[in-house]
GROMACS .gro file of C-alpha atoms in nm:
model
  464
    1MET     CA    1  -0.008   0.005  -0.013
    2GLU     CA    2   0.141   0.340  -0.105
    3LEU     CA    3   0.176   0.622   0.146
    4SER     CA    4  -0.069   0.877   0.072
    5ILE     CA    5   0.237   1.158   0.062
    6LEU     CA    6   0.408   0.972  -0.189
    7LYS     CA    7   0.093   0.989  -0.433
    8ARG     CA    8   0.117   1.235  -0.730
    9VAL     CA    9  -0.157   1.467  -0.777
   10ARG     CA   10  -0.248   1.560  -1.134
   11LYS     CA   11  -0.529   1.828  -1.161
   12PRO     CA   12  -0.713   1.919  -1.481
   13THR     CA   13  -0.557   2.222  -1.647
   14LEU     CA   14  -0.727   2.568  -1.541
   15ASN     CA   15  -0.910   2.716  -1.811
   16ILE     CA   16  -0.706   3.046  -1.815
   17SER     CA   17  -0.458   3.200  -2.070
   18ARG     CA   18  -0.082   3.066  -2.069
   19ALA     CA   19   0.040   3.399  -1.969
   20GLU     CA   20  -0.184   3.397  -1.652
   21ARG     CA   21  -0.055   3.025  -1.568
   22GLN     CA   22   0.286   3.135  -1.604
   23LYS     CA   23   0.218   3.407  -1.322
   24LEU     CA   24   0.078   3.140  -1.109
   25TRP     CA   25   0.375   2.924  -1.149
   26LEU     CA   26   0.622   3.098  -0.973
   27THR     CA   27   0.503   3.079  -0.610
   28PRO     CA   28   0.442   2.688  -0.591
   29PHE     CA   29   0.772   2.666  -0.797
   30LEU     CA   30   0.981   2.858  -0.540
   31LYS     CA   31   0.806   2.648  -0.232
   32SER     CA   32   0.874   2.319  -0.413
   33TYR     CA   33   1.233   2.443  -0.491
   34LEU     CA   34   1.296   2.545  -0.116
   35VAL     CA   35   1.198   2.208   0.006
   36ILE     CA   36   1.444   2.028  -0.214
   37PHE     CA   37   1.718   2.231  -0.142
   38VAL     CA   38   1.663   2.260   0.220
   39SER     CA   39   1.630   1.887   0.271
   40TYR     CA   40   1.914   1.812   0.064
   41MET     CA   41   2.128   2.059   0.251
   42VAL     CA   42   2.016   1.900   0.582
   43MET     CA   43   2.084   1.554   0.474
   44TYR     CA   44   2.446   1.664   0.444
   45LEU     CA   45   2.458   1.747   0.822
   46VAL     CA   46   2.366   1.404   0.903
   47ARG     CA   47   2.617   1.245   0.662
   48LYS     CA   48   2.922   1.468   0.704
   49ASN     CA   49   2.905   1.485   1.087
   50PHE     CA   50   3.053   1.146   1.091
   51ASN     CA   51   3.370   1.249   0.897
   52ILE     CA   52   3.396   1.560   1.149
   53ALA     CA   53   3.369   1.310   1.478
   54GLN     CA   54   3.628   1.082   1.337
   55ASN     CA   55   3.929   1.215   1.521
   56ASP     CA   56   3.726   1.215   1.875
   57MET     CA   57   3.598   0.871   1.786
   58ILE     CA   58   3.946   0.743   1.745
   59SER     CA   59   4.081   0.957   2.060
   60ASP     CA   60   3.737   0.874   2.284
   61TYR     CA   61   3.675   0.509   2.183
   62GLY     CA   62   4.004   0.388   2.038
   63MET     CA   63   3.856   0.313   1.688
   64SER     CA   64   4.103   0.242   1.422
   65LEU     CA   65   4.093   0.387   1.058
   66THR     CA   66   3.963   0.024   0.932
   67GLN     CA   67   3.679   0.034   1.176
   68LEU     CA   68   3.603   0.412   1.070
   69GLY     CA   69   3.619   0.305   0.708
   70THR     CA   70   3.403   0.015   0.754
   71ILE     CA   71   3.121   0.214   0.907
   72GLY     CA   72   3.152   0.463   0.615
   73LEU     CA   73   3.186   0.154   0.370
   74GLY     CA   74   2.808   0.038   0.514
   75PHE     CA   75   2.682   0.406   0.441
   76SER     CA   76   2.845   0.372   0.081
   77ILE     CA   77   2.703   0.015  -0.007
   78THR     CA   78   2.350   0.098   0.088
   79TYR     CA   79   2.357   0.440  -0.080
   80GLY     CA   80   2.511   0.297  -0.375
   81VAL     CA   81   2.234   0.012  -0.394
   82GLY     CA   82   1.950   0.270  -0.306
   83LYS     CA   83   2.070   0.473  -0.580
   84THR     CA   84   1.916   0.218  -0.842
   85ALA     CA   85   1.680   0.045  -0.644
   86LEU     CA   86   1.493   0.327  -0.455
   87ASN     CA   87   1.509   0.537  -0.766
   88TYR     CA   88   1.369   0.293  -0.998
   89TRP     CA   89   1.086   0.216  -0.729
   90SER     CA   90   1.029   0.595  -0.666
   91GLY     CA   91   0.929   0.645  -1.061
   92GLY     CA   92   0.583   0.755  -1.081
   93LYS     CA   93   0.564   0.878  -0.723
   94ASN     CA   94   0.568   1.227  -0.588
   95SER     CA   95   0.944   1.304  -0.614
   96LYS     CA   96   0.944   1.610  -0.398
   97ASN     CA   97   0.800   1.424  -0.086
   98ILE     CA   98   1.075   1.147  -0.161
   99LEU     CA   99   1.312   1.409   0.017
  100PRO     CA  100   1.176   1.500   0.352
  101LEU     CA  101   1.068   1.118   0.372
  102GLY     CA  102   1.440   1.025   0.336
  103LEU     CA  103   1.554   1.291   0.551
  104LEU     CA  104   1.311   1.184   0.820
  105LEU     CA  105   1.401   0.836   0.828
  106SER     CA  106   1.800   0.930   0.797
  107GLY     CA  107   1.764   1.136   1.110
  108PHE     CA  108   1.626   0.873   1.319
  109CYS     CA  109   1.904   0.650   1.213
  110ILE     CA  110   2.176   0.915   1.322
  111LEU     CA  111   1.998   0.975   1.635
  112GLY     CA  112   2.016   0.610   1.715
  113MET     CA  113   2.372   0.620   1.646
  114GLY     CA  114   2.440   0.898   1.881
  115LEU     CA  115   2.226   0.721   2.147
  116VAL     CA  116   2.426   0.390   2.129
  117MET     CA  117   2.767   0.521   2.050
  118GLY     CA  118   3.038   0.321   2.268
  119PRO     CA  119   3.376   0.133   2.260
  120SER     CA  120   3.233  -0.230   2.253
  121ALA     CA  121   3.219  -0.460   1.927
  122GLY     CA  122   2.826  -0.466   1.990
  123GLN     CA  123   2.822  -0.084   1.956
  124PHE     CA  124   3.044  -0.065   1.674
  125TYR     CA  125   2.786  -0.311   1.464
  126ILE     CA  126   2.496  -0.127   1.566
  127MET     CA  127   2.665   0.204   1.450
  128THR     CA  128   2.742   0.054   1.130
  129ALA     CA  129   2.396  -0.096   1.064
  130LEU     CA  130   2.241   0.241   1.151
  131TYR     CA  131   2.457   0.417   0.919
  132ALA     CA  132   2.402   0.195   0.647
  133ALA     CA  133   2.035   0.251   0.702
  134SER     CA  134   2.073   0.610   0.690
  135GLY     CA  135   2.243   0.571   0.333
  136PHE     CA  136   1.982   0.381   0.200
  137PHE     CA  137   1.709   0.650   0.304
  138GLN     CA  138   1.900   0.918   0.174
  139SER     CA  139   1.975   0.769  -0.156
  140GLY     CA  140   1.688   0.884  -0.343
  141GLY     CA  141   1.719   1.250  -0.232
  142GLY     CA  142   1.958   1.388  -0.553
  143SER     CA  143   1.777   1.189  -0.805
  144ASN     CA  144   1.440   1.295  -0.717
  145SER     CA  145   1.557   1.661  -0.653
  146VAL     CA  146   1.661   1.672  -1.037
  147VAL     CA  147   1.335   1.500  -1.149
  148THR     CA  148   1.142   1.769  -0.939
  149ILE     CA  149   1.342   2.057  -1.111
  150THR     CA  150   1.284   1.931  -1.442
  151ASN     CA  151   0.927   1.883  -1.383
  152TRP     CA  152   0.924   2.251  -1.289
  153THR     CA  153   1.152   2.427  -1.497
  154PRO     CA  154   1.162   2.504  -1.868
  155ARG     CA  155   1.469   2.384  -2.060
  156ASN     CA  156   1.648   2.721  -2.092
  157ARG     CA  157   1.639   2.751  -1.704
  158ARG     CA  158   1.696   2.401  -1.605
  159GLY     CA  159   2.075   2.424  -1.609
  160LEU     CA  160   2.041   2.726  -1.357
  161GLY     CA  161   1.807   2.529  -1.159
  162VAL     CA  162   2.015   2.216  -1.123
  163GLY     CA  163   2.328   2.408  -1.065
  164PHE     CA  164   2.187   2.646  -0.787
  165TRP     CA  165   2.032   2.337  -0.628
  166ASN     CA  166   2.367   2.179  -0.634
  167ILE     CA  167   2.477   2.444  -0.418
  168SER     CA  168   2.261   2.286  -0.132
  169HIS     CA  169   2.507   1.982  -0.047
  170ASN     CA  170   2.772   2.224  -0.068
  171ALA     CA  171   2.633   2.431   0.183
  172GLY     CA  172   2.532   2.126   0.412
  173GLY     CA  173   2.873   2.024   0.392
  174ALA     CA  174   3.009   2.366   0.491
  175LEU     CA  175   2.764   2.390   0.776
  176ALA     CA  176   2.836   2.009   0.882
  177ALA     CA  177   3.143   2.091   1.107
  178ALA     CA  178   2.989   2.381   1.289
  179VAL     CA  179   2.664   2.230   1.345
  180ALA     CA  180   2.801   1.918   1.479
  181MET     CA  181   3.071   2.095   1.705
  182PHE     CA  182   2.808   2.336   1.822
  183GLY     CA  183   2.579   2.053   1.928
  184ALA     CA  184   2.843   1.864   2.096
  185ASP     CA  185   3.011   2.163   2.285
  186TYR     CA  186   2.676   2.339   2.382
  187PHE     CA  187   2.457   2.061   2.462
  188PHE     CA  188   2.647   1.767   2.543
  189GLY     CA  189   2.959   1.916   2.728
  190GLY     CA  190   3.173   1.834   2.428
  191ASP     CA  191   3.084   1.480   2.387
  192VAL     CA  192   3.124   1.346   2.047
  193ARG     CA  193   2.778   1.197   2.070
  194GLY     CA  194   2.638   1.538   2.051
  195MET     CA  195   2.803   1.541   1.672
  196PHE     CA  196   2.533   1.272   1.595
  197ILE     CA  197   2.227   1.370   1.831
  198PHE     CA  198   2.197   1.770   1.748
  199PRO     CA  199   2.237   1.725   1.360
  200ALA     CA  200   1.942   1.447   1.388
  201VAL     CA  201   1.707   1.674   1.574
  202ILE     CA  202   1.738   1.925   1.301
  203ALA     CA  203   1.680   1.655   1.025
  204ILE     CA  204   1.385   1.528   1.182
  205ILE     CA  205   1.226   1.873   1.226
  206ILE     CA  206   1.283   1.974   0.880
  207GLY     CA  207   1.176   1.650   0.743
  208PHE     CA  208   0.829   1.711   0.906
  209ILE     CA  209   0.793   2.045   0.762
  210GLY     CA  210   0.889   1.959   0.407
  211PHE     CA  211   0.568   1.731   0.383
  212PHE     CA  212   0.349   2.046   0.386
  213MET     CA  213   0.514   2.260   0.139
  214GLY     CA  214   0.520   2.247  -0.246
  215ASN     CA  215   0.463   1.967  -0.475
  216ASP     CA  216   0.644   1.772  -0.751
  217SER     CA  217   0.501   1.938  -1.085
  218PRO     CA  218   0.298   2.215  -1.171
  219GLU     CA  219   0.001   1.973  -1.264
  220ALA     CA  220  -0.059   1.925  -0.900
  221TYR     CA  221  -0.185   2.284  -0.925
  222GLY     CA  222  -0.367   2.255  -1.252
  223LEU     CA  223  -0.133   2.470  -1.430
  224GLY     CA  224  -0.034   2.198  -1.692
  225THR     CA  225   0.299   2.057  -1.781
  226VAL     CA  226   0.610   2.271  -1.801
  227GLU     CA  227   0.640   2.237  -2.156
  228ASP     CA  228   0.257   2.354  -2.209
  229ILE     CA  229   0.323   2.656  -1.939
  230PHE     CA  230   0.617   2.809  -2.125
  231ASP     CA  231   0.528   2.688  -2.474
  232GLU     CA  232   0.841   2.488  -2.541
  233PRO     CA  233   0.877   2.163  -2.767
  234ILE     CA  234   0.870   1.803  -2.609
  235SER     CA  235   1.217   1.655  -2.644
  236ASP     CA  236   1.270   1.382  -2.939
  237GLU     CA  237   1.363   1.158  -2.652
  238ASP     CA  238   1.018   1.254  -2.445
  239ASN     CA  239   0.834   1.228  -2.768
  240ALA     CA  240   0.971   0.863  -2.857
  241VAL     CA  241   0.859   0.761  -2.494
  242ILE     CA  242   0.513   0.891  -2.550
  243GLU     CA  243   0.458   0.777  -2.908
  244GLU     CA  244   0.583   0.414  -2.827
  245LYS     CA  245   0.397   0.408  -2.473
  246LEU     CA  246   0.721   0.272  -2.312
  247THR     CA  247   0.684   0.128  -1.959
  248LYS     CA  248   0.910   0.234  -1.673
  249LEU     CA  249   1.107  -0.100  -1.739
  250GLN     CA  250   1.152  -0.035  -2.122
  251ILE     CA  251   1.259   0.313  -2.063
  252PHE     CA  252   1.517   0.179  -1.817
  253LYS     CA  253   1.652  -0.077  -2.063
  254LYS     CA  254   1.644   0.127  -2.389
  255TYR     CA  255   1.776   0.469  -2.231
  256VAL     CA  256   1.972   0.351  -1.943
  257LEU     CA  257   2.117  -0.038  -1.970
  258PHE     CA  258   2.183   0.009  -2.334
  259ASN     CA  259   2.323   0.388  -2.350
  260LYS     CA  260   2.689   0.381  -2.410
  261VAL     CA  261   2.726   0.730  -2.288
  262ILE     CA  262   2.549   0.647  -1.959
  263TRP     CA  263   2.791   0.389  -1.897
  264ILE     CA  264   3.094   0.599  -1.990
  265LEU     CA  265   2.957   0.844  -1.719
  266CYS     CA  266   2.909   0.554  -1.467
  267PHE     CA  267   3.273   0.477  -1.481
  268ALA     CA  268   3.396   0.826  -1.500
  269ASN     CA  269   3.192   0.888  -1.189
  270VAL     CA  270   3.368   0.586  -1.010
  271PHE     CA  271   3.719   0.761  -1.041
  272LEU     CA  272   3.584   1.090  -0.955
  273TYR     CA  273   3.439   0.964  -0.625
  274ILE     CA  274   3.751   0.798  -0.534
  275VAL     CA  275   3.902   1.144  -0.589
  276ARG     CA  276   3.643   1.358  -0.386
  277SER     CA  277   3.541   1.090  -0.130
  278GLY     CA  278   3.956   1.042  -0.073
  279ILE     CA  279   3.994   1.391  -0.007
  280ASP     CA  280   3.686   1.431   0.191
  281GLN     CA  281   3.682   1.133   0.400
  282TRP     CA  282   4.051   1.140   0.515
  283SER     CA  283   4.137   1.523   0.522
  284THR     CA  284   4.073   1.588   0.887
  285VAL     CA  285   4.259   1.263   0.973
  286TYR     CA  286   4.570   1.313   0.737
  287ALA     CA  287   4.585   1.701   0.857
  288HIS     CA  288   4.594   1.599   1.237
  289GLN     CA  289   4.816   1.281   1.205
  290ILE     CA  290   5.044   1.361   0.915
  291LEU     CA  291   5.059   1.723   0.882
  292GLY     CA  292   5.046   1.793   1.247
  293PHE     CA  293   4.763   2.032   1.268
  294THR     CA  294   4.515   2.061   1.525
  295LYS     CA  295   4.181   1.924   1.512
  296ASP     CA  296   4.019   2.266   1.483
  297VAL     CA  297   4.234   2.372   1.201
  298ALA     CA  298   4.207   1.990   1.044
  299ASN     CA  299   3.845   2.057   1.075
  300SER     CA  300   3.845   2.408   0.929
  301GLY     CA  301   4.052   2.264   0.625
  302PHE     CA  302   3.722   1.998   0.566
  303THR     CA  303   3.514   2.343   0.556
  304MET     CA  304   3.751   2.518   0.299
  305PHE     CA  305   3.696   2.216   0.089
  306GLU     CA  306   3.317   2.259   0.100
  307ILE     CA  307   3.337   2.629   0.055
  308GLY     CA  308   3.547   2.568  -0.268
  309ALA     CA  309   3.301   2.340  -0.383
  310LEU     CA  310   3.010   2.565  -0.334
  311VAL     CA  311   3.193   2.837  -0.513
  312GLY     CA  312   3.284   2.602  -0.812
  313THR     CA  313   2.927   2.479  -0.837
  314CYS     CA  314   2.811   2.833  -0.879
  315LEU     CA  315   3.074   2.896  -1.183
  316TRP     CA  316   3.132   2.563  -1.340
  317GLY     CA  317   2.792   2.517  -1.489
  318LEU     CA  318   2.794   2.877  -1.619
  319LEU     CA  319   3.116   2.821  -1.761
  320SER     CA  320   3.009   2.516  -1.940
  321ASP     CA  321   2.708   2.696  -2.064
  322LEU     CA  322   2.939   2.978  -2.207
  323PHE     CA  323   3.131   2.679  -2.398
  324ASN     CA  324   2.775   2.562  -2.542
  325GLY     CA  325   2.728   2.270  -2.333
  326ARG     CA  326   3.066   2.116  -2.341
  327ARG     CA  327   3.048   1.965  -2.016
  328GLY     CA  328   3.318   1.674  -2.092
  329ALA     CA  329   3.581   1.927  -2.218
  330VAL     CA  330   3.537   2.156  -1.907
  331SER     CA  331   3.541   1.856  -1.668
  332CYS     CA  332   3.897   1.760  -1.829
  333PHE     CA  333   4.024   2.099  -1.768
  334ALA     CA  334   3.936   2.067  -1.402
  335LEU     CA  335   4.046   1.727  -1.373
  336LEU     CA  336   4.404   1.825  -1.485
  337GLY     CA  337   4.419   2.104  -1.211
  338ILE     CA  338   4.328   1.870  -0.960
  339VAL     CA  339   4.628   1.637  -1.023
  340PHE     CA  340   4.854   1.952  -0.995
  341THR     CA  341   4.693   2.064  -0.674
  342LEU     CA  342   4.701   1.750  -0.498
  343GLY     CA  343   5.079   1.789  -0.468
  344PHE     CA  344   5.024   2.127  -0.277
  345TYR     CA  345   4.777   1.936  -0.033
  346GLN     CA  346   5.006   1.639   0.016
  347HIS     CA  347   5.300   1.836   0.127
  348ALA     CA  348   5.131   2.163   0.289
  349ASN     CA  349   5.356   2.284   0.571
  350THR     CA  350   5.141   2.574   0.672
  351ILE     CA  351   4.784   2.645   0.777
  352PHE     CA  352   4.734   2.877   0.463
  353MET     CA  353   4.886   2.624   0.251
  354TYR     CA  354   4.666   2.358   0.376
  355LYS     CA  355   4.354   2.559   0.379
  356ALA     CA  356   4.428   2.697   0.035
  357SER     CA  357   4.473   2.373  -0.161
  358LEU     CA  358   4.162   2.216   0.012
  359PHE     CA  359   3.971   2.522  -0.117
  360ALA     CA  360   4.119   2.485  -0.463
  361LEU     CA  361   4.046   2.096  -0.458
  362GLY     CA  362   3.702   2.168  -0.349
  363PHE     CA  363   3.666   2.429  -0.649
  364LEU     CA  364   3.812   2.171  -0.912
  365VAL     CA  365   3.639   1.878  -0.797
  366PHE     CA  366   3.283   1.987  -0.801
  367ALA     CA  367   3.331   2.088  -1.172
  368PRO     CA  368   3.314   1.706  -1.298
  369GLN     CA  369   3.087   1.651  -0.995
  370LEU     CA  370   2.816   1.875  -1.136
  371LEU     CA  371   2.904   1.813  -1.520
  372ILE     CA  372   2.901   1.440  -1.506
  373GLY     CA  373   2.527   1.461  -1.398
  374VAL     CA  374   2.428   1.740  -1.639
  375ALA     CA  375   2.588   1.555  -1.924
  376ALA     CA  376   2.381   1.240  -1.851
  377ILE     CA  377   2.084   1.479  -1.869
  378GLY     CA  378   2.140   1.550  -2.242
  379PHE     CA  379   2.138   1.186  -2.332
  380VAL     CA  380   1.804   1.059  -2.180
  381PRO     CA  381   1.447   1.137  -2.173
  382LYS     CA  382   1.299   1.321  -1.876
  383GLN     CA  383   1.122   0.986  -1.775
  384GLY     CA  384   1.452   0.828  -1.747
  385LEU     CA  385   1.627   1.094  -1.556
  386ALA     CA  386   1.589   0.914  -1.194
  387ALA     CA  387   1.711   0.595  -1.303
  388ALA     CA  388   1.993   0.716  -1.512
  389ASP     CA  389   2.124   0.919  -1.203
  390GLY     CA  390   2.047   0.619  -0.996
  391VAL     CA  391   2.256   0.388  -1.193
  392LYS     CA  392   2.539   0.644  -1.225
  393GLY     CA  393   2.525   0.683  -0.839
  394THR     CA  394   2.542   0.330  -0.774
  395PHE     CA  395   2.858   0.286  -0.948
  396ALA     CA  396   3.015   0.582  -0.783
  397TYR     CA  397   2.902   0.464  -0.423
  398LEU     CA  398   2.967   0.082  -0.443
  399ILE     CA  399   3.308   0.086  -0.599
  400GLY     CA  400   3.427   0.465  -0.589
  401ASP     CA  401   3.321   0.589  -0.245
  402SER     CA  402   3.371   0.248  -0.101
  403PHE     CA  403   3.707   0.209  -0.217
  404ALA     CA  404   3.784   0.589  -0.115
  405LYS     CA  405   3.643   0.487   0.260
  406ILE     CA  406   3.798   0.157   0.306
  407GLY     CA  407   4.078   0.097   0.023
  408LEU     CA  408   4.261   0.451   0.086
  409GLY     CA  409   4.257   0.374   0.435
  410TYR     CA  410   4.376   0.022   0.410
  411ILE     CA  411   4.678   0.190   0.178
  412ALA     CA  412   4.726   0.448   0.454
  413GLU     CA  413   4.775   0.192   0.723
  414GLY     CA  414   5.107   0.070   0.549
  415ASN     CA  415   4.973  -0.163   0.262
  416PRO     CA  416   5.156  -0.084  -0.073
  417PHE     CA  417   4.990   0.058  -0.381
  418PHE     CA  418   5.203   0.017  -0.673
  419GLY     CA  419   5.505   0.033  -0.452
  420LEU     CA  420   5.407   0.320  -0.250
  421GLU     CA  421   5.336   0.279   0.101
  422GLY     CA  422   5.114   0.484   0.353
  423TRP     CA  423   4.988   0.809   0.270
  424ALA     CA  424   5.215   0.820  -0.039
  425GLY     CA  425   5.014   0.538  -0.193
  426THR     CA  426   4.688   0.685  -0.085
  427PHE     CA  427   4.775   1.006  -0.295
  428ALA     CA  428   4.911   0.814  -0.562
  429ALA     CA  429   4.592   0.625  -0.602
  430ILE     CA  430   4.383   0.949  -0.568
  431ASP     CA  431   4.615   1.094  -0.866
  432SER     CA  432   4.549   0.797  -1.088
  433ALA     CA  433   4.159   0.808  -1.026
  434ALA     CA  434   4.160   1.180  -1.126
  435ILE     CA  435   4.360   1.092  -1.463
  436ALA     CA  436   4.147   0.786  -1.543
  437CYS     CA  437   3.844   1.023  -1.500
  438CYS     CA  438   3.993   1.263  -1.724
  439VAL     CA  439   4.034   1.030  -2.001
  440LEU     CA  440   3.679   0.905  -1.978
  441MET     CA  441   3.550   1.241  -1.984
  442ALA     CA  442   3.750   1.308  -2.296
  443ILE     CA  443   3.563   1.055  -2.457
  444VAL     CA  444   3.225   1.183  -2.357
  445ALA     CA  445   3.341   1.523  -2.489
  446ILE     CA  446   3.380   1.359  -2.829
  447PHE     CA  447   3.006   1.257  -2.820
  448GLU     CA  448   2.894   1.575  -2.683
  449GLU     CA  449   3.048   1.734  -2.983
  450ILE     CA  450   2.896   1.543  -3.221
  451LYS     CA  451   2.560   1.605  -3.073
  452ILE     CA  452   2.635   1.999  -3.054
  453ARG     CA  453   2.720   1.994  -3.407
  454LYS     CA  454   2.409   1.793  -3.514
  455LEU     CA  455   2.192   2.020  -3.313
  456ALA     CA  456   2.348   2.349  -3.488
  457LYS     CA  457   2.307   2.201  -3.841
  458GLN     CA  458   1.926   2.159  -3.745
  459ALA     CA  459   1.899   2.474  -3.598
  460ALA     CA  460   2.073   2.667  -3.921
  461PRO     CA  461   1.786   2.619  -4.167
  462LEU     CA  462   1.542   2.759  -3.884
  463SER     CA  463   1.756   3.079  -3.848
  464CYS     CA  464   1.751   3.159  -4.220
   0.00000   0.00000   0.00000
C-alpha cells in the first residue's frame, strides 16, 4: 500500500491563458524548490557529521582507521544500492516528497547512532547498521531533486535550476562541522555523541515540515506541464517515450542499460568519487596525524573544501554553458588542475597552504561532480532521469566511494599501492583516479561535440 504523501496529484489544467498560468507558476515552484534545496542541504548535516567526529571517535573510543572506514563503507554500499533500487521504485511517485521522507528516516538513524555510541564490538556493529540504513534512506534525494526541478523548469532555465540546487550539499557540507561541534559543545559538554544527536534532531524537524510545502509538478496545481506553460517543444526522447508508450522498465532498458554514454559516465563517476571521497573522508585525519595540525585546524580545512566546492558549483555550470554545453571538455580541464593541486595539499607545511589547497580542490572537484550529472541529462528522456542518475550513483558509491573509504584507509595504514606505502600510496591512488576520470570525460566530450554540431546543423535552416 502506497503512502498518501507519495501519491502524485494531477489536476485538470485551469481554463485560463498561458500568460496567467506563467504568473501562477512562480510561487508554488519556489516553495517546491525550497523544500528540495533545504532537505538536501540538511541531509549533509547527518552525513558529514561522521567525517567531523572521526578524530574524537579515535581518541574517545579507540576506533581504528579500518573500523571508521567500515562504518563509512556500510553507508556507501546501501547508498549505492539505493541509488538504483530506490530511484527505480520512486518512478511515478511524488518526487518532491521523497526528500523529506528520506531525511526524516535518516535523522532517526543518526539519532540512534549518537545514543548507542560506545567502544564495544556490539556498539560498533549497531552504529555500522544504523549508518548503512541512513545511507539507503538518503539515496533517493539527489535523483528526485533533479526530477522535481525538471518537472518544474523550462529547458532554458533547467541548467541554472540544477546548478543552484547543487549548492545545497556544498552548503550542508560547509555547515556540517560547525553544526556538529556546536551541538557537542553547547548541549553535550563536548561529548562526541552530540555531533550525531544535535544534527539528527534538526533533520527530523525539517523532514516533517517539508511534507507540507510545494509539490512535484505544476500539474498538481492545475497549471499543466512545464512544456505547456512555457510553450516549448517536447524533446525527441520524450516524444519517443510517449509515442511508443514505453513502460518504466522499457525506458530503463532502452535509455539507461543500453546507453553507451551513460555507461562511460558511470565509470567516470567511479573514479571521480575516489578523488572526491578520498579527500573528503580523510582530510581531517591526514591533517591531524601527518601534517601535525590541531583538530580545529583540520576541521576548518574540511570546511574550506566544501566552501571551494560551493563556489565551484556556482561557476562551473555557467562556464560549461558559455562553452555551448561542452561539459566533458570543461571537466577535463578541472581534472588536470586537481592532479596539480594534490601535490600542494599532500605537502602542505603551513595552515594557509593546507586551507588554500583544500579550497582549490573543492573548487576543482565539483566541476566534474556537477557536469557529469548535467551531461547525463542530455542523453536520456525526462522519464529516465531518476533511473539514469541512480545507476550512475550506484557505481560511484559501490565502487568509488567504498574504495575511497576503506581502500584508501587500508593503503594509508601501510599497505602498498604500486610500490608506494602509507599516505604516499594513498595520494598516488587518488592521482591515478583523477587521470582515469579525465580520459573517460574526454571520450564523453567527443560524443557531446557530435551532438552539439548536429543540433547546430538542425537549427541553421530555422535561422535563415
